[in-house]
Coordinates of C-alpha atoms in Angstrom, one line a residue:
M21 CA 0.0 0.0 0.0
P22 CA 1.7 3.2 -1.2
I23 CA -0.1 5.7 1.0
Q24 CA 0.7 5.3 4.7
T25 CA -1.3 7.1 7.4
V26 CA 0.4 8.2 10.6
T27 CA -1.9 8.9 13.6
I28 CA -0.9 11.8 15.7
N29 CA -1.1 11.4 19.5
T30 CA -4.4 9.8 20.6
T31 CA -6.5 12.1 18.6
T32 CA -8.2 11.4 15.3
A33 CA -5.7 13.7 13.5
S34 CA -3.5 11.9 11.0
L35 CA -0.9 12.6 8.3
D36 CA -0.2 10.7 5.2
Y37 CA 3.1 10.0 3.4
Y38 CA 3.9 8.0 0.2
L39 CA 6.1 5.0 0.4
I40 CA 8.0 4.4 -2.9
A41 CA 9.8 1.1 -3.0
F42 CA 12.8 0.1 -5.1
D43 CA 14.2 -3.4 -5.7
A44 CA 17.8 -4.4 -5.2
D45 CA 18.7 -3.2 -8.7
G46 CA 17.1 0.2 -8.2
N47 CA 14.0 -0.5 -10.2
E48 CA 10.8 1.0 -8.9
R49 CA 8.3 -1.5 -7.8
R50 CA 5.0 -1.2 -9.5
E51 CA 1.8 -1.1 -7.4
A52 CA -1.5 -2.6 -8.7
D53 CA -2.6 0.7 -10.1
G54 CA 0.7 2.0 -11.5
F55 CA 4.0 3.5 -10.3
I56 CA 4.1 5.8 -7.3
S57 CA 6.5 8.1 -9.0
Q58 CA 3.8 9.0 -11.5
K59 CA 1.3 9.7 -8.8
L60 CA 3.9 12.0 -7.1
V61 CA 4.5 13.7 -10.5
D62 CA 0.7 14.2 -10.9
I63 CA 0.5 15.7 -7.4
L64 CA 3.3 18.1 -8.0
S65 CA 2.0 19.1 -11.4
T66 CA -1.5 19.9 -10.2
Q67 CA -1.3 20.9 -6.5
A68 CA 0.5 23.9 -4.9
I69 CA 3.0 21.9 -2.9
T70 CA 5.4 24.1 -1.0
D71 CA 7.7 21.6 0.7
V72 CA 8.7 18.0 -0.3
F73 CA 10.3 16.0 2.5
F74 CA 12.2 13.1 1.0
I75 CA 13.3 10.6 3.7
S76 CA 15.6 7.4 3.5
H77 CA 16.1 4.7 6.1
G78 CA 19.4 2.9 6.6
W79 CA 20.9 -0.6 6.8
L80 CA 19.0 -3.8 7.7
G81 CA 15.6 -2.4 6.8
D82 CA 12.9 -4.4 5.1
V83 CA 9.5 -3.2 4.3
P84 CA 8.0 -3.6 7.8
A85 CA 11.0 -2.0 9.5
A86 CA 10.9 0.9 7.0
K87 CA 7.2 1.5 7.7
K88 CA 7.8 1.4 11.4
Q89 CA 10.7 3.9 11.2
Y90 CA 8.9 6.3 8.9
H91 CA 5.8 6.2 11.1
N92 CA 7.9 7.2 14.1
W93 CA 9.8 9.9 12.3
I94 CA 6.8 11.5 10.8
K95 CA 4.8 11.3 14.0
A96 CA 7.6 13.1 15.8
M97 CA 7.6 15.9 13.2
A98 CA 3.9 16.2 13.1
E99 CA 3.6 16.5 16.9
S100 CA 6.0 19.5 16.9
Q101 CA 3.2 22.0 16.6
A102 CA 5.4 25.0 17.2
D103 CA 7.5 24.2 14.3
I104 CA 4.6 23.5 12.0
Q105 CA 3.1 26.9 13.0
K106 CA 6.4 28.6 12.3
I107 CA 6.8 27.2 8.9
Q108 CA 3.2 28.0 8.1
E109 CA 3.8 31.6 9.1
L110 CA 7.0 31.6 7.1
R111 CA 5.4 30.4 3.9
K112 CA 2.6 32.8 4.4
S113 CA 5.0 35.7 4.5
Q114 CA 6.2 34.3 1.1
N115 CA 2.6 34.4 -0.2
Q116 CA 2.2 30.6 0.0
E117 CA 0.0 28.3 2.0
F118 CA 2.2 25.6 3.6
R119 CA 1.4 22.3 1.9
P120 CA 3.9 19.5 2.4
L121 CA 4.4 16.3 0.5
L122 CA 6.1 13.5 2.5
I123 CA 7.9 10.7 0.7
G124 CA 9.6 7.6 2.3
L125 CA 12.0 5.9 0.0
H126 CA 12.4 2.2 0.7
W127 CA 15.5 0.3 -0.6
P128 CA 16.0 -3.4 0.3
S129 CA 18.9 -3.2 2.8
K130 CA 18.1 -6.2 5.0
P131 CA 19.4 -9.5 3.8
W132 CA 16.6 -12.0 3.2
G133 CA 14.1 -9.6 4.7
N134 CA 10.4 -9.2 4.0
E135 CA 10.0 -7.2 0.8
D136 CA 6.2 -7.9 0.4
L137 CA 4.6 -4.5 0.7
N138 CA 1.6 -5.9 2.6
A139 CA 3.0 -9.1 4.4
E140 CA 4.1 -9.7 7.9
P141 CA 7.7 -10.3 8.8
T142 CA 9.1 -13.9 8.4
S143 CA 12.3 -15.6 9.5
Y144 CA 14.8 -17.4 7.3
D145 CA 16.3 -20.9 7.8
T146 CA 17.6 -23.8 5.8
S147 CA 14.6 -26.1 6.1
G148 CA 12.9 -27.2 3.0
T149 CA 15.2 -25.4 0.6
K150 CA 17.7 -26.8 -1.8
L151 CA 21.2 -26.0 -0.7
N152 CA 22.4 -24.6 -4.0
E153 CA 19.4 -22.3 -4.2
L154 CA 20.0 -21.1 -0.7
I155 CA 23.6 -20.5 -1.4
E156 CA 22.7 -18.4 -4.5
E157 CA 20.1 -16.4 -2.6
Y158 CA 22.6 -15.5 0.2
A159 CA 25.4 -14.8 -2.2
Q160 CA 23.3 -12.0 -3.8
D161 CA 23.2 -10.1 -0.5
V162 CA 26.7 -10.8 0.8
A163 CA 29.2 -11.3 -2.1
D164 CA 28.5 -12.5 -5.6
T165 CA 31.7 -14.5 -6.2
D166 CA 32.7 -18.2 -6.5
A167 CA 34.8 -18.0 -3.4
A168 CA 31.8 -16.7 -1.4
R169 CA 29.6 -19.4 -2.7
E170 CA 32.1 -22.1 -1.6
A171 CA 32.4 -20.5 1.8
L172 CA 28.6 -20.3 2.1
G173 CA 28.4 -24.0 1.3
T174 CA 30.7 -24.8 4.2
I175 CA 28.7 -22.6 6.6
F176 CA 25.3 -24.1 5.6
T177 CA 26.7 -27.6 5.9
A178 CA 27.8 -26.8 9.4
S179 CA 24.5 -25.2 10.3
I180 CA 22.8 -28.5 9.5
E181 CA 25.5 -30.7 11.1
Y182 CA 25.5 -28.7 14.4
S183 CA 21.9 -28.8 15.8
I184 CA 23.3 -27.1 18.9
P185 CA 25.9 -24.4 18.1
P186 CA 29.3 -25.2 19.6
D187 CA 30.9 -22.9 22.1
N188 CA 33.6 -22.0 19.6
L189 CA 33.7 -21.7 15.8
P190 CA 34.9 -24.9 14.1
P191 CA 38.1 -24.2 12.2
E192 CA 36.6 -24.8 8.7
V193 CA 33.7 -22.5 9.5
K194 CA 36.0 -19.8 10.9
A195 CA 38.0 -20.0 7.6
A196 CA 34.8 -19.8 5.6
Y197 CA 33.7 -16.6 7.4
E198 CA 37.2 -15.1 6.8
V199 CA 36.7 -15.7 3.1
L200 CA 33.3 -14.2 3.2
I201 CA 34.5 -11.1 5.0
K202 CA 37.2 -10.6 2.4
E203 CA 34.9 -11.2 -0.5
A204 CA 32.2 -8.9 0.9
S205 CA 34.6 -6.1 1.5
L206 CA 36.1 -6.3 -1.9
E207 CA 32.7 -5.8 -3.5
G208 CA 32.4 -2.4 -2.0
D209 CA 33.1 0.5 -4.4
E210 CA 32.8 3.7 -2.3
N211 CA 36.0 5.7 -2.8
D212 CA 36.8 5.7 0.8
S213 CA 38.3 2.4 -0.1
E214 CA 37.1 0.2 2.8
S215 CA 37.9 -3.3 4.0
S216 CA 37.4 -5.3 7.2
I217 CA 39.3 -6.4 10.3
L218 CA 36.1 -7.9 11.7
E219 CA 37.1 -10.9 13.8
P220 CA 34.9 -14.0 13.3
D221 CA 35.5 -15.5 16.7
A222 CA 34.6 -12.3 18.6
I223 CA 31.3 -11.8 16.7
Y224 CA 30.4 -15.5 17.0
E225 CA 31.0 -15.5 20.8
S226 CA 28.9 -12.5 21.2
L227 CA 26.1 -14.1 19.4
I228 CA 26.4 -17.3 21.4
A229 CA 26.3 -15.2 24.5
Q230 CA 23.0 -13.7 23.1
E231 CA 24.5 -10.3 23.5
E232 CA 24.1 -9.5 19.8
S233 CA 26.4 -6.6 20.6
E234 CA 25.0 -3.3 19.7
E235 CA 28.4 -2.3 18.4
I236 CA 27.8 -4.5 15.3
R237 CA 24.4 -3.2 14.3
F238 CA 23.0 -0.4 12.2
A239 CA 19.6 -2.1 12.0
I240 CA 16.6 0.2 11.7
G241 CA 14.4 -2.8 12.8
D242 CA 15.3 -6.1 14.4
A243 CA 18.7 -7.6 13.6
P244 CA 18.4 -10.4 11.0
K245 CA 17.7 -13.7 12.9
S246 CA 17.3 -17.3 11.9
K247 CA 15.6 -19.9 14.0
K248 CA 18.3 -19.9 16.7
N249 CA 21.0 -20.8 14.2
T250 CA 24.0 -18.8 15.1
F251 CA 25.9 -19.7 12.0
L252 CA 23.2 -18.0 9.9
D253 CA 22.7 -15.1 12.3
F254 CA 26.3 -14.2 11.5
L255 CA 25.7 -13.8 7.8
G256 CA 23.4 -10.9 8.1
Y257 CA 26.2 -8.7 9.4
L258 CA 28.4 -9.6 6.5
S259 CA 26.0 -7.6 4.2
Y260 CA 27.7 -4.4 5.4
W261 CA 29.6 -3.7 2.3
K262 CA 27.0 -5.0 -0.1
M263 CA 24.4 -2.7 1.4
K264 CA 26.7 0.3 1.5
Q265 CA 27.4 -0.2 -2.1
R266 CA 23.7 -0.6 -2.8
A267 CA 22.8 2.6 -0.9
R268 CA 25.1 4.7 -3.1
H269 CA 24.1 3.0 -6.3
I270 CA 20.4 3.4 -5.7
G271 CA 20.9 7.0 -4.6
E272 CA 23.0 8.2 -7.5
T273 CA 20.9 6.4 -10.1
S274 CA 17.3 5.7 -9.2
G275 CA 17.0 8.2 -6.4
F276 CA 18.6 11.0 -8.5
N277 CA 16.4 10.2 -11.5
L278 CA 13.3 10.3 -9.3
L279 CA 14.1 13.6 -7.6
T280 CA 15.0 15.1 -11.1
K281 CA 11.5 14.0 -12.3
L282 CA 9.8 15.5 -9.3
Q283 CA 11.7 18.8 -9.6
K284 CA 10.7 19.0 -13.2
A285 CA 7.0 18.5 -12.3
A286 CA 7.0 20.9 -9.4
A287 CA 6.6 24.7 -9.4
E288 CA 10.0 26.5 -9.1
T289 CA 8.9 27.7 -5.7
T290 CA 8.6 24.1 -4.3
R291 CA 11.3 23.3 -1.9
F292 CA 12.9 19.9 -1.5
H293 CA 14.3 18.7 1.8
L294 CA 16.2 15.4 2.0
V295 CA 16.6 13.5 5.3
G296 CA 18.7 10.3 5.8
H297 CA 19.5 8.0 8.7
S298 CA 22.5 5.7 9.0
F299 CA 23.3 4.3 5.5
G300 CA 20.3 6.3 4.4
C301 CA 22.7 9.3 4.6
I302 CA 24.6 7.7 1.8
V303 CA 21.4 7.4 -0.2
V304 CA 20.3 11.0 0.1
S305 CA 23.9 12.3 -0.3
S306 CA 24.2 10.3 -3.5
I307 CA 20.9 11.7 -4.7
V308 CA 22.2 15.2 -4.3
A309 CA 25.7 14.5 -5.7
G310 CA 24.5 12.3 -8.5
R311 CA 27.1 10.7 -10.8
K312 CA 30.1 12.6 -12.3
N313 CA 28.9 15.7 -14.3
S314 CA 25.2 15.0 -13.5
K315 CA 23.1 17.8 -12.1
L316 CA 19.6 18.0 -10.6
V317 CA 17.2 20.5 -12.1
R318 CA 18.1 22.9 -9.2
P319 CA 19.8 22.5 -5.8
V320 CA 17.8 21.0 -3.0
N321 CA 16.8 23.3 -0.1
S322 CA 18.0 21.4 2.9
L323 CA 19.9 18.2 3.8
V324 CA 19.8 16.5 7.2
L325 CA 22.1 13.6 8.0
I326 CA 21.0 11.8 11.2
Q327 CA 23.6 9.5 12.8
G328 CA 25.2 9.1 9.4
A329 CA 27.1 5.9 8.7
L330 CA 29.4 7.4 6.1
S331 CA 32.9 8.8 6.3
L332 CA 33.4 12.1 8.1
W333 CA 35.6 13.0 5.1
S334 CA 32.9 12.2 2.5
Y335 CA 32.3 15.9 1.8
S336 CA 35.9 17.0 1.9
S337 CA 37.8 18.2 -1.2
N338 CA 41.1 16.8 0.3
I339 CA 41.0 13.8 2.5
P340 CA 43.8 13.7 5.0
R341 CA 46.6 11.3 4.2
R342 CA 45.5 10.9 0.7
V343 CA 47.1 12.4 -2.3
N344 CA 44.7 14.4 -4.5
L345 CA 41.7 12.4 -3.3
A346 CA 38.4 14.1 -2.7
G347 CA 35.5 12.7 -0.7
C348 CA 32.8 11.0 -2.8
F349 CA 30.3 13.8 -2.0
S350 CA 32.7 16.7 -2.2
S351 CA 30.7 18.1 -5.1
V352 CA 27.7 18.8 -2.9
I353 CA 29.8 21.5 -1.1
N354 CA 31.9 22.6 -4.1
D355 CA 29.1 23.0 -6.5
R356 CA 26.5 24.4 -4.0
K357 CA 24.1 21.5 -4.6
V358 CA 22.3 22.4 -1.4
V359 CA 21.3 26.1 -1.2
G360 CA 19.9 25.8 2.3
P361 CA 21.6 24.4 5.4
I362 CA 23.3 21.0 5.7
V363 CA 22.7 19.6 9.2
T364 CA 24.3 16.6 10.9
T365 CA 23.8 14.9 14.2
R366 CA 26.2 13.0 16.3
S367 CA 26.0 11.2 19.6
I368 CA 28.5 9.5 22.0
H369 CA 25.7 7.0 22.8
D370 CA 25.5 5.7 19.2
N371 CA 27.7 2.6 19.6
S372 CA 27.0 1.5 16.0
V373 CA 28.7 4.3 14.3
T374 CA 31.2 5.0 17.1
K375 CA 32.6 1.4 17.2
L376 CA 31.5 -0.6 14.2
Y377 CA 32.0 1.9 11.5
P378 CA 35.8 2.5 12.0
V379 CA 36.4 -1.3 12.5
A380 CA 34.5 -2.1 9.3
S381 CA 36.0 0.7 7.4
V382 CA 39.7 0.5 8.3
S383 CA 41.9 0.1 5.2
G384 CA 43.2 -3.3 4.3
R385 CA 43.1 -2.6 0.6
F386 CA 43.2 0.7 -1.3
S387 CA 42.0 -0.1 -4.8
G388 CA 45.0 1.6 -6.4
Q389 CA 44.5 4.8 -4.5
D390 CA 47.6 6.8 -3.8
I391 CA 48.0 7.0 0.0
D392 CA 50.7 9.1 1.5
F393 CA 51.6 7.2 4.8
A394 CA 54.6 9.5 5.4
A395 CA 52.3 12.6 5.7
P396 CA 51.4 13.4 9.3
L397 CA 47.7 13.4 10.1
E398 CA 47.2 17.2 10.9
S399 CA 43.8 16.8 12.4
E400 CA 42.2 16.1 15.7
F401 CA 40.0 13.6 13.8
P402 CA 40.8 10.0 12.9
E403 CA 41.2 8.6 9.4
Y404 CA 38.3 6.3 9.8
G405 CA 35.2 7.6 11.5
S406 CA 31.6 8.4 10.7
I407 CA 29.6 11.6 10.4
G408 CA 27.4 10.2 13.2
T409 CA 30.4 10.4 15.5
F410 CA 32.3 13.4 14.3
G411 CA 30.0 15.4 11.9
I412 CA 31.2 16.6 8.5
Q413 CA 34.9 17.4 8.6
G414 CA 37.5 18.6 6.1
I415 CA 35.6 21.5 4.7
D416 CA 36.5 25.2 4.9
E417 CA 33.5 26.4 6.9
M418 CA 31.2 24.6 9.3
T419 CA 29.6 25.3 12.7
S420 CA 29.5 23.1 15.7
L421 CA 26.5 23.4 18.0
K422 CA 24.8 21.5 20.7
M423 CA 21.4 20.1 19.7
Y424 CA 18.8 22.5 21.0
P425 CA 15.6 21.7 23.0
S426 CA 12.4 21.9 20.9
E427 CA 11.5 25.4 22.0
K428 CA 14.8 27.0 21.2
P429 CA 15.3 28.4 17.6
Y430 CA 18.3 27.6 15.6
N431 CA 18.4 30.3 12.9
F432 CA 20.2 28.1 10.5
Q433 CA 21.7 30.0 7.5
S434 CA 21.5 29.1 3.9
G435 CA 24.6 27.4 2.4
K436 CA 26.1 26.6 5.9
V437 CA 27.1 23.3 7.4
Y438 CA 26.0 22.6 11.0
N439 CA 27.3 19.7 13.1
L440 CA 24.9 19.1 16.1
E441 CA 26.4 17.4 19.2
S442 CA 23.2 15.5 20.1
S443 CA 24.2 13.2 22.9
E444 CA 21.8 14.8 25.4
F445 CA 18.8 13.8 23.2
I446 CA 19.9 10.9 21.0
R447 CA 20.3 8.5 23.9
N448 CA 18.7 5.2 24.9
L449 CA 18.5 4.6 28.6
D450 CA 17.6 1.0 29.4
G451 CA 17.2 0.3 33.1
G452 CA 19.3 3.3 34.0
K453 CA 22.1 2.3 31.7
D454 CA 23.0 3.6 28.2
A455 CA 22.2 1.2 25.4
D456 CA 23.0 1.7 21.8
A457 CA 21.2 4.9 20.6
H458 CA 21.7 4.5 16.9
N459 CA 17.9 4.2 16.3
S460 CA 16.8 6.5 19.2
I461 CA 16.0 9.3 16.7
A462 CA 12.3 9.7 16.8
K463 CA 12.6 12.5 19.3
P464 CA 11.0 16.0 19.3
Q465 CA 14.5 17.6 19.4
V466 CA 15.6 15.7 16.3
A467 CA 12.3 16.6 14.5
H468 CA 12.9 20.2 15.6
A469 CA 16.4 20.2 13.9
V470 CA 14.9 18.8 10.6
S471 CA 12.1 21.4 10.6
S472 CA 14.5 24.2 11.5
A473 CA 16.7 23.2 8.4
A474 CA 13.6 23.6 6.3
F475 CA 13.1 27.1 7.8
G476 CA 16.7 28.0 6.8
S477 CA 16.0 27.3 3.2

């Protein structure tokens, strides 16, 4: 169902958004009555829409998880009545009546997840499925190579042999995981040039202990789980590189084309605001940047990166300790592809981007890039870290602020970059202790920052 309704508080008030879904190759999925993109074009062509909010979820998100996250995000924004009133007054001063259009972009980022737009979630296991077919299915979401398929065969055989997972990884299974980690990392193509030092024994032991360490999750919903089969649980995490690659590919192709189509249909006064979370920040950044020499119809009006799982140097024209290497999204800054503010959030309580991201991204291969190891790292920031930990770095001008309470105005300025230290609000207290806060973003203070970015455009 393309139109999703969000109920606000306990009242009868509601707000609709459009869910537009792509398959793993970036093809838009057709609904029974046509493509959602055409419906959106028709709306923008015939209605006086003032603001389009284009939102993308992150890693390990299937359809049910995406719907849940978009519901929570949009509900938080809709319940910020003071912000809605402010933008209404702002648009009125511009001789417009505030009329938003909300779009949730779904891209399949959860291995073997539920991609039925109407079905309930299901689990995955090996029962009743031919082994070769299962290997092929898993290879598509981890690494599409012969070496990966051979390793998957070893893992599936062990998952059948061991009805009760052993305390330690059997040597042949550990070797198979090491192959998969290598193959998965080599398939990534982001020019940060990433590889892995993930240790199979450590991850396996954490799963055996049922800790499912929050340091190895970017999930927007539940982590991928089999029917208590630890060997298969492990495989979900090895989709890191595949899904990161997919996020960028879908953003710079299908997402870029969709936004271009919508901008052409809309009035010149219609503003476009892009919001991403986790790997969704790669999606929206790729939409804005496009491929080399590609340009949107006009710059977008604001860009918000919430706990971004992408390199802190992604927007830099000169990555530290690299020779003549720019970040993959440096054109967003250099070519003024966002005319309004660019806003990021970061939190010390987000264990996913603080701990997993640098581990999964530390260089073990460099794809032929010229790296100057002799050059000192003249920065207080590390080579490998995420925007969700450090904000955007390596640009000429940016402003660091603490995230404000909902009632305090920001006064964001057009064309500026703002990194918001958000630990006070992006936090997940569980029994008095801090748990991973990567997904604790449906907060009024976060919604206030998103709305304020729209004000500043």
